[in-house]
Short mmCIF file of C-alpha atoms in Angstrom, two decimals:
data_model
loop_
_atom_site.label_atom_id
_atom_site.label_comp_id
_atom_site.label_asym_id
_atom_site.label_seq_id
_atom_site.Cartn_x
_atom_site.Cartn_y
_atom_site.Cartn_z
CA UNK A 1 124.98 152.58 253.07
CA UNK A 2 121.81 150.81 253.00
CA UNK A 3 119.42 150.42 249.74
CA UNK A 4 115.54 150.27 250.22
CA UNK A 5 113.08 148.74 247.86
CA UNK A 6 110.94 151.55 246.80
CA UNK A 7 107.16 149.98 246.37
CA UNK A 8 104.39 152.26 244.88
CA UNK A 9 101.67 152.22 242.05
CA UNK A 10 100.93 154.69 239.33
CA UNK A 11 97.56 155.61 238.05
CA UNK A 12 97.17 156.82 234.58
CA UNK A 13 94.02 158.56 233.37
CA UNK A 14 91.99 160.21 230.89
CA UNK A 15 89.30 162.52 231.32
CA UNK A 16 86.82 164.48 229.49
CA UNK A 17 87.55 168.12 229.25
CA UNK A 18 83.78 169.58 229.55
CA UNK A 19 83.18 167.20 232.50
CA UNK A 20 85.36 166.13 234.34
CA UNK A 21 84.71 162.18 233.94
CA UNK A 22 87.41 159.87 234.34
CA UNK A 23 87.35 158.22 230.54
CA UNK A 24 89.90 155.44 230.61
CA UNK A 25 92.68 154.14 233.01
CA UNK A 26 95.39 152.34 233.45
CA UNK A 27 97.37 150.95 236.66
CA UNK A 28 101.14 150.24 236.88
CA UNK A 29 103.92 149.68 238.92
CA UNK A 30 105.70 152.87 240.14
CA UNK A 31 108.97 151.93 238.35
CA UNK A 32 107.07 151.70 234.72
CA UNK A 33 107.85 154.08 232.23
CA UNK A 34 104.65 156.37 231.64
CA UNK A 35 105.11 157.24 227.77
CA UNK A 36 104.02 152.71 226.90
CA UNK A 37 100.63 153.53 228.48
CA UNK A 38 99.37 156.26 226.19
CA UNK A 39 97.50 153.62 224.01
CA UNK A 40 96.07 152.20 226.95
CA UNK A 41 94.43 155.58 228.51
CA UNK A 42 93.55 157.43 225.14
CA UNK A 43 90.43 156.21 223.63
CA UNK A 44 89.81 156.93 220.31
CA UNK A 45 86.24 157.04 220.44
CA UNK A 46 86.22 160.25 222.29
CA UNK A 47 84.93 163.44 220.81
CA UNK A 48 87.56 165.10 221.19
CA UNK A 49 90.70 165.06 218.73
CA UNK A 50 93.12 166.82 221.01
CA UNK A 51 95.51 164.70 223.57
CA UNK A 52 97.16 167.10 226.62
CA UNK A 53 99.42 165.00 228.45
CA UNK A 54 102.92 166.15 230.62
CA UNK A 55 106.33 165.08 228.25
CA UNK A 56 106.62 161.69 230.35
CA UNK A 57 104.40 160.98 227.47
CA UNK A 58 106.28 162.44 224.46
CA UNK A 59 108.42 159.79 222.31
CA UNK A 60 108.08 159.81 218.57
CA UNK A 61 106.36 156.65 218.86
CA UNK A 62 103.44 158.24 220.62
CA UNK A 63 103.71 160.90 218.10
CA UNK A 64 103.27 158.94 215.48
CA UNK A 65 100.81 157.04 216.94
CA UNK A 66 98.38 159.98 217.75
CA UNK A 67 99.14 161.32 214.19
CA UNK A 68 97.97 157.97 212.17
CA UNK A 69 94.58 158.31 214.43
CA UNK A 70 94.24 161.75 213.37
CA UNK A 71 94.95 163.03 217.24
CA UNK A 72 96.08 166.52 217.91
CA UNK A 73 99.08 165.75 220.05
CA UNK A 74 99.24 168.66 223.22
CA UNK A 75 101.88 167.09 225.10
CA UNK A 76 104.41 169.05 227.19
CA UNK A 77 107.90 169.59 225.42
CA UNK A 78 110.87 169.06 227.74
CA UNK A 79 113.64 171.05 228.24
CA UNK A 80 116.47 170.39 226.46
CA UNK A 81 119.62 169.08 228.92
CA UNK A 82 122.08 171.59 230.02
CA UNK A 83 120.45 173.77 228.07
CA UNK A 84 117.40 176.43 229.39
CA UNK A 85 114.25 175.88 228.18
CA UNK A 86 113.32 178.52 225.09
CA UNK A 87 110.65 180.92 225.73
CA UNK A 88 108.31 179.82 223.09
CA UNK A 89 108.41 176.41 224.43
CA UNK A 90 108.08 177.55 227.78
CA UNK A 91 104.87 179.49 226.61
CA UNK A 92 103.63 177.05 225.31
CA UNK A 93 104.22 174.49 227.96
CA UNK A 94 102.22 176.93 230.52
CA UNK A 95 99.44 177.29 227.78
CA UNK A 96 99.44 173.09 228.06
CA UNK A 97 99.63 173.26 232.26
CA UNK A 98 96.23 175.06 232.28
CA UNK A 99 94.74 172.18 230.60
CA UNK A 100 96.43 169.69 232.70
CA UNK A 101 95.59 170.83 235.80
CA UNK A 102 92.41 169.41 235.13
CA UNK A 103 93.84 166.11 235.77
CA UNK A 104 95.98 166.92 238.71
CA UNK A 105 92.68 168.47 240.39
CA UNK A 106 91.28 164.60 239.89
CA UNK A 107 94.36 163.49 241.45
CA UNK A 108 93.92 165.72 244.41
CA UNK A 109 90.13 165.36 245.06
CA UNK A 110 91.00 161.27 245.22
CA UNK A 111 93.35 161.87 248.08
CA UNK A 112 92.03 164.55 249.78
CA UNK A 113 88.31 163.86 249.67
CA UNK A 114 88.53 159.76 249.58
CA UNK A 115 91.41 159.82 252.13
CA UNK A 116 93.12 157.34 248.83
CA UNK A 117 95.70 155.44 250.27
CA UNK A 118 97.30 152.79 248.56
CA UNK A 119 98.72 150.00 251.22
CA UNK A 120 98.66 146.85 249.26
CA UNK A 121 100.77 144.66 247.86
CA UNK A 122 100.22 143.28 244.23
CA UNK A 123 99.43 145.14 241.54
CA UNK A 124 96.06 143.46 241.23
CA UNK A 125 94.45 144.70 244.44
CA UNK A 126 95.93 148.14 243.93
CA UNK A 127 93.85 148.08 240.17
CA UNK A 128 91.27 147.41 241.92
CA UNK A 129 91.19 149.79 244.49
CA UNK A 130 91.92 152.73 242.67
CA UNK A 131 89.13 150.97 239.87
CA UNK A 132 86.87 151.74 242.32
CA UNK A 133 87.98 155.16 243.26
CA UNK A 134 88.01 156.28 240.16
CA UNK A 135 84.17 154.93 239.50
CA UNK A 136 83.04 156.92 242.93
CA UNK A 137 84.63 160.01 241.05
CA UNK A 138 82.92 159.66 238.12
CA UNK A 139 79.60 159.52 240.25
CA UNK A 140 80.83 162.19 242.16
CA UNK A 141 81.08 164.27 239.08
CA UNK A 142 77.44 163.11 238.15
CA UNK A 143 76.06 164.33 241.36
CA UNK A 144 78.05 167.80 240.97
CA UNK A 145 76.70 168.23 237.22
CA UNK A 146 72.64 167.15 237.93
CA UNK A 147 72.56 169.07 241.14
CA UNK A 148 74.50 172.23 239.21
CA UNK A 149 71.60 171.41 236.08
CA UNK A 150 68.75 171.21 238.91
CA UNK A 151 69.83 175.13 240.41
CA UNK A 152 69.70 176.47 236.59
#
């Protein structure tokens, strides 16, 4: 039995729920534990006081954090192991994945509309790359939202 070296990158972002702009980010390698960049991608300074993330992101650290900042914490519950998932939580979770899918659409329109690819090696160049996808995003969204103002 042989054992490959799995290389990848993860991108980690925030977005605005009325528009659809790309808020904050964060790169990291594809082994790195999602729940430490929380702080990183949620910006405090955003009108909003609600925080919808998937439960890679619960800890009670996070928790607590979001609380002391007055943040509404939305994040997915998981299911409990070797046991099956209640049906309030499950409700709930599916309430949450509505929301979500906001972010996954962002994921989607990267790789399927910018052909996003990431074939580098360091973590720098892949920051910047998807740096600069996310920015021609964010001006995609403006274009979407002055021509959708312009028609009425």
């Amino acid at each position: 039995m042989e054992i490959l070296p799995v290389f990848g990158y993860k991108s980690h972002i925030s977005i605005d729920r009325r528009f659809g702009f790309i808020r904050g980010m964060a790169v990291t390698s594809a082994s790195a534990a999602d729940g430490r960049l929380l702080r990183q991608v949620v910006s405090t300074d955003d009108t909003s006081s609600q925080v919808w993330a998937d439960s890679a992101y619960r800890s009670k650290r996070n928790e607590k954090w979001l609380s002391d900042r007055m943040l509404t914490s939305r994040i997915h519950r998981r299911k409990p192991m070797g046991m099956p998932t209640s049906k309030a939580t499950a409700r709930a979770n599916a309430a949450k994945s509505s929301i979500r899918a906001h972010v996954e659409h962002v994921f989607a329109h990267q790789k399927n509309r910018f052909g996003l690819f990431i074939r580098t090696i360091g973590l720098a160049r892949a920051e910047a790359k998807l740096t600069l996808c996310n920015l021609a995003y964010n001006f995609n969204r403006l274009i979407f939202h002055e021509r959708r103002e312009c028609m009425g």
